[in-house]
GROMACS .gro file of C-alpha atoms in nm:
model
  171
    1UNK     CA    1   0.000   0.000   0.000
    2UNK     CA    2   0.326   0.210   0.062
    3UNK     CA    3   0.434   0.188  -0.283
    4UNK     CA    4   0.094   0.193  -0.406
    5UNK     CA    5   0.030   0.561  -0.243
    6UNK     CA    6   0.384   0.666  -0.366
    7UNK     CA    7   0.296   0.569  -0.727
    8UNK     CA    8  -0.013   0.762  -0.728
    9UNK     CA    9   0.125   1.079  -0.610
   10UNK     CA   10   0.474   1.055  -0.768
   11UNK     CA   11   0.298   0.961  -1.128
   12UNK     CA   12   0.196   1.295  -1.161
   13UNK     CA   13   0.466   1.453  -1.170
   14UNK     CA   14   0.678   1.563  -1.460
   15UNK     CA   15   0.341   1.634  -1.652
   16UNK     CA   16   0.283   2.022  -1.528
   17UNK     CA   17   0.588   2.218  -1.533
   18UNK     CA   18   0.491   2.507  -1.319
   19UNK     CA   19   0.385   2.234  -1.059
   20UNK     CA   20   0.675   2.040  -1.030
   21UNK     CA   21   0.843   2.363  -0.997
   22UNK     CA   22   0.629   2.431  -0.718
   23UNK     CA   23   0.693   2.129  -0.561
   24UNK     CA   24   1.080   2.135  -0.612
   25UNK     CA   25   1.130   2.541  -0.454
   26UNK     CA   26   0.911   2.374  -0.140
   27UNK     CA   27   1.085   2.006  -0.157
   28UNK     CA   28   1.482   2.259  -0.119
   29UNK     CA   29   1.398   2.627  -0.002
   30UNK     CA   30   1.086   2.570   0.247
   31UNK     CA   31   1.359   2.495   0.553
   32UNK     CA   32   1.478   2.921   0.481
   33UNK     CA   33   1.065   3.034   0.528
   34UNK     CA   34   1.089   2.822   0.868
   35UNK     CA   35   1.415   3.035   0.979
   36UNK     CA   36   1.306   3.363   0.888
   37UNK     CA   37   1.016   3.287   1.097
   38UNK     CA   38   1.249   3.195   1.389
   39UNK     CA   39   1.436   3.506   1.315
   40UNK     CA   40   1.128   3.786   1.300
   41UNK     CA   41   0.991   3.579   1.633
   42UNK     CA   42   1.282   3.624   1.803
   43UNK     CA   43   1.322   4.001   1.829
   44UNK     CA   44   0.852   4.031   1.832
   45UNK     CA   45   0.817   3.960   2.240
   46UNK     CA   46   0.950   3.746   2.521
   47UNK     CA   47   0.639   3.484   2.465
   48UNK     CA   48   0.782   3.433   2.126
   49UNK     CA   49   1.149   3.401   2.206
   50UNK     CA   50   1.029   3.152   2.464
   51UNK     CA   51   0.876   2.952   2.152
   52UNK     CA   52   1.169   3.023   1.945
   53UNK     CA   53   1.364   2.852   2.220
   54UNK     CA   54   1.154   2.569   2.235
   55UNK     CA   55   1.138   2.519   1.883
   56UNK     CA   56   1.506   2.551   1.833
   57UNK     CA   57   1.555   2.262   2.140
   58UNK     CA   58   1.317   2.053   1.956
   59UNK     CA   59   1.538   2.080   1.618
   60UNK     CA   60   1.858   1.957   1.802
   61UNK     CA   61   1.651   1.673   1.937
   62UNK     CA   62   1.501   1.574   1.676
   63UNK     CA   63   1.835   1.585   1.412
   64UNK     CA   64   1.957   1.360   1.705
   65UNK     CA   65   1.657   1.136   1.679
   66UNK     CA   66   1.729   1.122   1.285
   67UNK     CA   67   2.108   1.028   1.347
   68UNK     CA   68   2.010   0.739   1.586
   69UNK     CA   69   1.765   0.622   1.369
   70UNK     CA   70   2.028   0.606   1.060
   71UNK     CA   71   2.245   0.428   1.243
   72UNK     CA   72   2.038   0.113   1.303
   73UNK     CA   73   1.807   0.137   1.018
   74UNK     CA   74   1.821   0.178   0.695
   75UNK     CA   75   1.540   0.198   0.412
   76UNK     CA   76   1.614   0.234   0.021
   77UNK     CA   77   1.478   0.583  -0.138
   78UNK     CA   78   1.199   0.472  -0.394
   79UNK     CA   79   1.439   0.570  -0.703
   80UNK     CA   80   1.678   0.319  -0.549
   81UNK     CA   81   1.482  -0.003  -0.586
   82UNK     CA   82   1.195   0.092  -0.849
   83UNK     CA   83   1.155   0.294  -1.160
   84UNK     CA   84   1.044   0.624  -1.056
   85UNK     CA   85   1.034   0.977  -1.145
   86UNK     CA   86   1.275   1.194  -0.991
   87UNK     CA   87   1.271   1.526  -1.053
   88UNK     CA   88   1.591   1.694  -0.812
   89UNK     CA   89   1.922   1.478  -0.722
   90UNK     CA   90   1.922   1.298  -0.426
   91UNK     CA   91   2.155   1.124  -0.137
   92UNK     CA   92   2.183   0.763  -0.145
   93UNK     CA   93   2.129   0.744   0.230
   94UNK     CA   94   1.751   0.610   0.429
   95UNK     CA   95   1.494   0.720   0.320
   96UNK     CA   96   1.341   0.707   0.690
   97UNK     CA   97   1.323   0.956   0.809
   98UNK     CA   98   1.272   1.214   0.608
   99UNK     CA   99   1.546   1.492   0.748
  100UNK     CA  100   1.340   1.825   0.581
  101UNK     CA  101   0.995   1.676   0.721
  102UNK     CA  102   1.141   1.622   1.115
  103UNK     CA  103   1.260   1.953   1.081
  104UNK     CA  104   0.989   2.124   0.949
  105UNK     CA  105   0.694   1.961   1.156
  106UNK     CA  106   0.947   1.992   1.458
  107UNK     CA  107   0.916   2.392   1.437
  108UNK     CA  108   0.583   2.394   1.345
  109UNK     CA  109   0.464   2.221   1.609
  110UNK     CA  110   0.671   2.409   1.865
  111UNK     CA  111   0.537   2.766   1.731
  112UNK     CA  112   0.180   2.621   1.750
  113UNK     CA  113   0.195   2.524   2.095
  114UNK     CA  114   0.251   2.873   2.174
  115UNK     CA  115   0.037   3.084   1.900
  116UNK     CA  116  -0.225   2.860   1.707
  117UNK     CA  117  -0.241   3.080   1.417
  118UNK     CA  118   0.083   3.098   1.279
  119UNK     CA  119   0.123   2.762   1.382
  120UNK     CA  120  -0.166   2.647   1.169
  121UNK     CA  121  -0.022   2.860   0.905
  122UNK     CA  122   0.314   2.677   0.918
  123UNK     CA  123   0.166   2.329   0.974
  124UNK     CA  124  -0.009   2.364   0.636
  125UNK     CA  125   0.353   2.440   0.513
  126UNK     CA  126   0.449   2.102   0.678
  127UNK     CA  127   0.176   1.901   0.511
  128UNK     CA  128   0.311   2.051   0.187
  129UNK     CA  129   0.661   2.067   0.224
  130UNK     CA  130   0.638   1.671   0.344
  131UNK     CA  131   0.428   1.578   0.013
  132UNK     CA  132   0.637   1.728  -0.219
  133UNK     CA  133   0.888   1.465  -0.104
  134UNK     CA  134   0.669   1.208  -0.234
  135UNK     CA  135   0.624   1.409  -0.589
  136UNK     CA  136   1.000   1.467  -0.652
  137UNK     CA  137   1.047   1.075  -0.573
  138UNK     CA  138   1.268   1.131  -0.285
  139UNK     CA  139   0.973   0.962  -0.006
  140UNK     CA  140   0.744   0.677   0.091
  141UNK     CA  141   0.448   0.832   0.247
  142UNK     CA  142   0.530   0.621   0.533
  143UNK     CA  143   0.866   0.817   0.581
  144UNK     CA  144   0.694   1.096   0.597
  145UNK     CA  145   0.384   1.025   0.836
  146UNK     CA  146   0.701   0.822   1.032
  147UNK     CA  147   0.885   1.181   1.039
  148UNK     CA  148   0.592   1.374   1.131
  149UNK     CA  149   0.517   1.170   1.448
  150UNK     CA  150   0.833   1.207   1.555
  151UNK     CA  151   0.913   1.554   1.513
  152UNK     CA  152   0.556   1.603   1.650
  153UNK     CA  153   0.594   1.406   1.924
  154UNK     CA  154   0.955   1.511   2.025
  155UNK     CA  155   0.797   1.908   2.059
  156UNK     CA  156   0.517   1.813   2.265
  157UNK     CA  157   0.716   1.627   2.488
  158UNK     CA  158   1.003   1.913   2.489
  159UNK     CA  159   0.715   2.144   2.584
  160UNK     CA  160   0.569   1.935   2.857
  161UNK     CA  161   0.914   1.951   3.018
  162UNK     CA  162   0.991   2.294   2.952
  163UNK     CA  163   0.629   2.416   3.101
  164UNK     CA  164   0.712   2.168   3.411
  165UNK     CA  165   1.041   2.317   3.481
  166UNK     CA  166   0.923   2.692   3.446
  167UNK     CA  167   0.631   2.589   3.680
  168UNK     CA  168   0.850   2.455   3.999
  169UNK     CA  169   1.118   2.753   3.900
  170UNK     CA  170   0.878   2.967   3.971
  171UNK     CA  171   0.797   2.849   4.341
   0.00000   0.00000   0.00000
């Protein structure tokens, strides 16, 4: 079913030129929307820096996460064992998991935690940035629902701790 999700999305592209375009600026340059973000919520309030901490925290983890993981496991890319289209160059290394999906849903999730909105905003960025994976052939779905719980998981859990120490700091 892996594969069979894979095909479906990745068959489409190299058919529509301005969408694979699309789908190849998100696949490489979403990562530089995600640190200007970081940047501009730096210098807005303490609230935000606080978040921008957090978020930040939850990258390091989660790269660490990703290193562990590539260590003991590895999983071909798609273009690797099957015929697929491919539209940018790729590593050779696991496919799981996906390094620009942890990252992504890893700051996303730690900005929504603190302001809904423009969490939303950048989840929806997530989704996208995490499917056009699949479309340039670089992804199994799986590696990137795989990524997304962890990177998910890793800044709710980062949070919990972070609210838990401010609370008994604070008495």
């Amino acid at each position: 079913m892996n594969f069979k999700v894979f095909k479906s999305i990745n068959q489409l592209s190299g058919n529509c030129s301005p969408i694979d375009l699309l789908m190849i600026l998100i696949s490489k340059k979403t990562r530089f929307v995600f640190i200007f973000v970081l940047i501009f919520m730096w210098f807005k309030n303490d609230s935000y820096k606080k978040a921008t901490c957090n978020a930040v925290i939850s990258v390091g983890v989660t790269l660490f996460i990703n290193t562990l993981i590539k260590l003991f496991y590895f999983k071909p890319r798609p273009f690797i064992k099957r015929r697929v289209g491919i539209l940018i160059p790729s590593k050779m290394d696991s496919s799981f998991p996906s390094k620009h999906t942890l990252l992504v849903f890893a700051i996303s999730t730690s900005i929504f935690l603190y302001d809904r909105v423009l969490g939303s905003i950048l989840w929806v960025l997530s989704v996208l940035t995490g499917f056009s994976r699949i479309w340039v052939g670089h992804h199994y779905p799986s590696d990137i629902i795989g990524s997304a719980f962890i990177a998910t998981m890793t800044s709710i859990i980062l949070d919990k701790i972070a609210r838990c120490q401010n609370y008994f700091t604070r008495q």
